[in-house]
Amino acid sequence: MTRILVFSGSIRTGSFNARLAAVAAAELARLDADVTHISLADYPMPIYDGDLEAAEGQPDNALKLKRHFCAHQGILIVSPEYNAGVTPLLKNTIDWVSRVREQGEPPLAAYHGRVFAVCSASPGGFGGIRSQIAVRQSLSLGCGALVIPETCTVSAAHQAFDESGNLKDERTRGTLTACCKSLIDKARTLI
Ligand SMILES: Cc1cc2nc3c(=O)[nH]c(=O)nc-3n(C[C@H](O)[C@H](O)[C@H](O)COP(=O)(O)O)c2cc1C
């Protein structure tokens, strides 16, 4: 079974991106992936600061998240958009995880040898696509990760989910399914 990790870059109560992450996790499971759905709320970390790292080392939660990344063949990140970029929470997570290097490991081990998908949701009309550009840049150019082009963007996210938390729009559901299928297919070939 293909192991896929799913998380959202927002931990806000009622987060639209967390809702999309939940729908994506259910869709991946329906497609026979072995899904781990986590919340970054369970892995609090200080804002990255080189002095803090030099004095105290990396937070335990950075190590835990790095090991989570390494234990999965695919990772689906749902990225909210703040000022046409990525949320501090998600960027901080990417940055801390990029710093963890266990004994004998090459740098950026969490980002290599697995495949990433990026989706987004926003109440606005662009569906958070500009945050995806920033996340894709950090993952692929910054960390050397393989990121698939398939995605699901949910615009008008405040109206996009029904009472059960499912996506109302059939076309949007289709893009999510295609993204999940592609992630599983690519991840399956890797490890
Ligand atoms: C600081 C800040 C900046 C934002 N900038 C954007 C933006 O550039 N584009 C956008 O579509 N939404 C923007 N938003 C609105 C967010 O998309 C909205 O708050 C969304 O609900 C956040 O995701 P969440 O529901 O998963 O927490 C911004 C929100 C905040 C708090």
Short mmCIF file of C-alpha atoms and ligand atoms in Angstrom, two decimals:
data_model
loop_
_atom_site.label_atom_id
_atom_site.label_comp_id
_atom_site.label_asym_id
_atom_site.label_seq_id
_atom_site.Cartn_x
_atom_site.Cartn_y
_atom_site.Cartn_z
CA MET A 1 0.00 0.00 0.00
CA THR A 2 1.24 3.48 -0.81
CA ARG A 3 1.80 5.60 2.30
CA ILE A 4 0.63 9.21 1.98
CA LEU A 5 0.95 11.96 4.60
CA VAL A 6 -1.62 14.79 4.50
CA PHE A 7 -1.62 18.11 6.37
CA SER A 8 -2.87 21.68 6.09
CA GLY A 9 -0.88 24.89 6.48
CA SER A 10 -3.65 26.32 8.69
CA ILE A 11 -4.63 25.19 12.17
CA ARG A 12 -7.43 27.79 12.46
CA THR A 13 -10.71 26.47 13.87
CA GLY A 14 -12.94 25.96 10.84
CA SER A 15 -10.01 26.30 8.41
CA PHE A 16 -11.05 25.79 4.79
CA ASN A 17 -7.65 24.31 4.02
CA ALA A 18 -7.99 21.86 6.89
CA ARG A 19 -11.39 20.90 5.46
CA LEU A 20 -9.83 20.36 2.04
CA ALA A 21 -7.07 18.28 3.65
CA ALA A 22 -9.76 16.11 5.28
CA VAL A 23 -11.52 15.61 1.93
CA ALA A 24 -8.19 14.81 0.25
CA ALA A 25 -7.30 12.29 2.98
CA ALA A 26 -10.66 10.56 2.50
CA GLU A 27 -10.21 10.52 -1.28
CA LEU A 28 -6.68 9.08 -1.01
CA ALA A 29 -8.00 6.36 1.32
CA ARG A 30 -10.82 5.62 -1.16
CA LEU A 31 -8.12 5.17 -3.79
CA ASP A 32 -6.46 2.57 -1.54
CA ALA A 33 -3.62 4.66 -0.12
CA ASP A 34 -2.49 4.16 3.46
CA VAL A 35 -3.18 7.70 4.72
CA THR A 36 -1.76 9.52 7.74
CA HIS A 37 -3.64 12.78 8.30
CA ILE A 38 -1.96 15.07 10.82
CA SER A 39 -2.55 18.58 12.14
CA LEU A 40 0.39 20.92 12.59
CA ALA A 41 -1.34 21.98 15.83
CA ASP A 42 0.12 18.79 17.30
CA TYR A 43 3.67 19.85 16.36
CA PRO A 44 4.16 23.38 17.72
CA MET A 45 7.57 24.92 17.00
CA PRO A 46 9.13 28.35 17.56
CA ILE A 47 9.76 30.58 14.56
CA TYR A 48 13.05 29.47 13.04
CA ASP A 49 15.97 31.43 14.44
CA GLY A 50 19.60 30.45 13.83
CA ASP A 51 20.65 31.60 17.31
CA LEU A 52 17.96 29.44 18.91
CA GLU A 53 19.03 26.48 16.78
CA ALA A 54 22.67 26.99 17.75
CA ALA A 55 21.79 27.22 21.44
CA GLU A 56 19.13 24.53 21.73
CA GLY A 57 19.28 22.46 18.57
CA GLN A 58 16.20 21.60 16.54
CA PRO A 59 12.83 21.20 18.29
CA ASP A 60 11.68 17.64 18.98
CA ASN A 61 8.66 18.32 16.79
CA ALA A 62 10.91 19.12 13.81
CA LEU A 63 12.52 15.69 14.23
CA LYS A 64 9.09 14.05 14.60
CA LEU A 65 7.79 15.74 11.46
CA LYS A 66 10.96 14.91 9.53
CA ARG A 67 10.55 11.23 10.48
CA HIS A 68 6.87 11.42 9.45
CA PHE A 69 7.94 12.77 6.05
CA CYS A 70 10.52 10.00 5.67
CA ALA A 71 8.00 7.29 6.59
CA HIS A 72 5.75 8.20 3.65
CA GLN A 73 6.16 7.87 -0.10
CA GLY A 74 3.88 10.80 -0.86
CA ILE A 75 2.97 14.02 0.95
CA LEU A 76 -0.07 16.17 0.17
CA ILE A 77 0.09 19.70 1.56
CA VAL A 78 -2.93 22.00 1.53
CA SER A 79 -1.67 25.57 1.52
CA PRO A 80 -3.65 28.67 2.56
CA GLU A 81 -2.75 31.99 0.95
CA TYR A 82 -1.55 34.97 3.00
CA ASN A 83 -0.67 38.08 1.01
CA ALA A 84 -0.12 36.08 -2.15
CA GLY A 85 2.29 33.80 -0.33
CA VAL A 86 2.56 30.97 2.14
CA THR A 87 1.42 31.03 5.78
CA PRO A 88 4.15 31.52 8.40
CA LEU A 89 3.10 28.19 9.95
CA LEU A 90 3.70 26.24 6.76
CA LYS A 91 6.93 28.06 5.84
CA ASN A 92 8.26 27.56 9.37
CA THR A 93 7.44 23.86 9.13
CA ILE A 94 9.20 23.49 5.77
CA ASP A 95 12.22 25.40 7.11
CA TRP A 96 12.62 23.49 10.39
CA VAL A 97 12.17 20.11 8.69
CA SER A 98 14.79 21.11 6.13
CA ARG A 99 17.29 21.62 8.98
CA VAL A 100 16.95 18.14 10.51
CA ARG A 101 19.76 15.80 9.54
CA GLU A 102 20.11 12.52 11.37
CA GLN A 103 23.41 10.69 11.62
CA GLY A 104 24.75 9.47 8.30
CA GLU A 105 21.98 11.13 6.32
CA PRO A 106 22.48 13.46 3.37
CA PRO A 107 20.94 16.94 3.74
CA LEU A 108 17.24 17.40 3.02
CA ALA A 109 16.49 13.69 3.41
CA ALA A 110 12.85 14.48 4.23
CA TYR A 111 12.35 16.05 0.81
CA HIS A 112 14.14 13.49 -1.36
CA GLY A 113 12.93 10.06 -2.41
CA ARG A 114 9.26 10.96 -2.09
CA VAL A 115 6.72 12.95 -4.06
CA PHE A 116 4.70 16.00 -3.07
CA ALA A 117 1.33 17.41 -4.13
CA VAL A 118 0.14 20.91 -3.25
CA CYS A 119 -3.52 22.00 -3.11
CA SER A 120 -5.14 25.15 -1.73
CA ALA A 121 -8.40 26.80 -0.70
CA SER A 122 -9.35 30.44 -0.27
CA PRO A 123 -12.56 32.44 0.06
CA GLY A 124 -11.16 34.56 -2.80
CA GLY A 125 -11.45 33.97 -6.50
CA PHE A 126 -7.96 32.56 -7.11
CA GLY A 127 -8.37 29.62 -4.71
CA GLY A 128 -4.98 30.21 -3.10
CA ILE A 129 -3.05 29.42 -6.28
CA ARG A 130 -0.47 32.13 -5.53
CA SER A 131 0.43 30.43 -2.24
CA GLN A 132 1.04 27.27 -4.24
CA ILE A 133 3.64 29.10 -6.33
CA ALA A 134 5.51 30.00 -3.14
CA VAL A 135 5.21 26.50 -1.65
CA ARG A 136 6.23 24.83 -4.89
CA GLN A 137 9.26 27.14 -5.09
CA SER A 138 10.40 26.27 -1.55
CA LEU A 139 9.81 22.54 -2.00
CA SER A 140 11.32 22.09 -5.45
CA LEU A 141 13.91 24.87 -5.82
CA GLY A 142 14.75 25.17 -2.12
CA CYS A 143 14.57 21.57 -0.95
CA GLY A 144 15.01 19.62 -4.19
CA ALA A 145 11.64 17.89 -3.85
CA LEU A 146 9.64 16.38 -6.67
CA VAL A 147 6.25 18.16 -6.83
CA ILE A 148 3.55 16.95 -9.20
CA PRO A 149 1.75 19.53 -11.36
CA GLU A 150 -1.72 18.16 -10.66
CA THR A 151 -3.58 20.17 -8.05
CA CYS A 152 -6.96 21.13 -6.64
CA THR A 153 -7.69 24.79 -5.97
CA VAL A 154 -10.90 25.69 -4.19
CA SER A 155 -12.09 29.27 -4.71
CA ALA A 156 -15.02 30.80 -2.77
CA ALA A 157 -14.08 28.23 -0.12
CA HIS A 158 -16.63 29.60 2.36
CA GLN A 159 -19.35 28.23 0.04
CA ALA A 160 -17.51 25.21 -1.34
CA PHE A 161 -18.27 22.54 1.28
CA ASP A 162 -21.60 20.94 2.16
CA GLU A 163 -22.81 20.14 5.72
CA SER A 164 -20.90 16.83 5.63
CA GLY A 165 -17.67 18.59 4.69
CA ASN A 166 -17.66 17.35 1.10
CA LEU A 167 -16.87 19.50 -1.93
CA LYS A 168 -20.10 20.60 -3.61
CA ASP A 169 -18.71 21.24 -7.08
CA GLU A 170 -18.30 18.18 -9.31
CA ARG A 171 -15.50 19.68 -11.40
CA THR A 172 -13.49 20.54 -8.26
CA ARG A 173 -14.04 17.00 -6.96
CA GLY A 174 -12.69 15.73 -10.27
CA THR A 175 -9.50 17.78 -10.00
CA LEU A 176 -8.95 16.49 -6.46
CA THR A 177 -9.41 12.88 -7.59
CA ALA A 178 -6.98 13.39 -10.49
CA CYS A 179 -4.43 14.97 -8.16
CA CYS A 180 -4.74 12.15 -5.61
CA LYS A 181 -4.46 9.48 -8.32
CA SER A 182 -1.35 11.08 -9.77
CA LEU A 183 0.24 11.41 -6.31
CA ILE A 184 -0.38 7.72 -5.55
CA ASP A 185 0.86 6.60 -8.99
CA LYS A 186 4.10 8.60 -8.74
CA ALA A 187 4.66 7.71 -5.06
CA ARG A 188 4.21 4.01 -5.79
CA THR A 189 7.15 4.03 -8.21
CA LEU A 190 9.54 5.66 -5.73
CA ILE A 191 10.10 3.40 -2.74
C1 LIG B 1 -2.70 37.92 6.78
C2 LIG B 1 -3.69 37.40 5.77
C3 LIG B 1 -3.45 37.59 4.43
C4 LIG B 1 -4.33 37.07 3.47
N1 LIG B 1 -4.04 37.20 2.14
C5 LIG B 1 -4.78 36.55 1.23
C6 LIG B 1 -4.39 36.52 -0.14
O1 LIG B 1 -3.40 37.09 -0.55
N2 LIG B 1 -5.17 35.83 -1.00
C7 LIG B 1 -6.28 35.15 -0.60
O2 LIG B 1 -6.94 34.52 -1.43
N3 LIG B 1 -6.69 35.16 0.70
C8 LIG B 1 -5.95 35.84 1.61
N4 LIG B 1 -6.32 35.84 2.93
C9 LIG B 1 -7.59 35.21 3.32
C10 LIG B 1 -7.37 33.73 3.59
O3 LIG B 1 -7.41 33.03 2.37
C11 LIG B 1 -8.50 33.27 4.52
O4 LIG B 1 -8.33 33.88 5.78
C12 LIG B 1 -8.53 31.76 4.66
O5 LIG B 1 -9.69 31.41 5.36
C13 LIG B 1 -7.27 31.23 5.36
O6 LIG B 1 -7.22 29.83 5.26
P1 LIG B 1 -7.90 28.86 6.35
O7 LIG B 1 -9.38 29.01 6.20
O8 LIG B 1 -7.45 27.50 5.95
O9 LIG B 1 -7.42 29.26 7.71
C14 LIG B 1 -5.49 36.37 3.89
C15 LIG B 1 -5.72 36.20 5.27
C16 LIG B 1 -4.83 36.70 6.19
C17 LIG B 1 -5.09 36.46 7.68
#
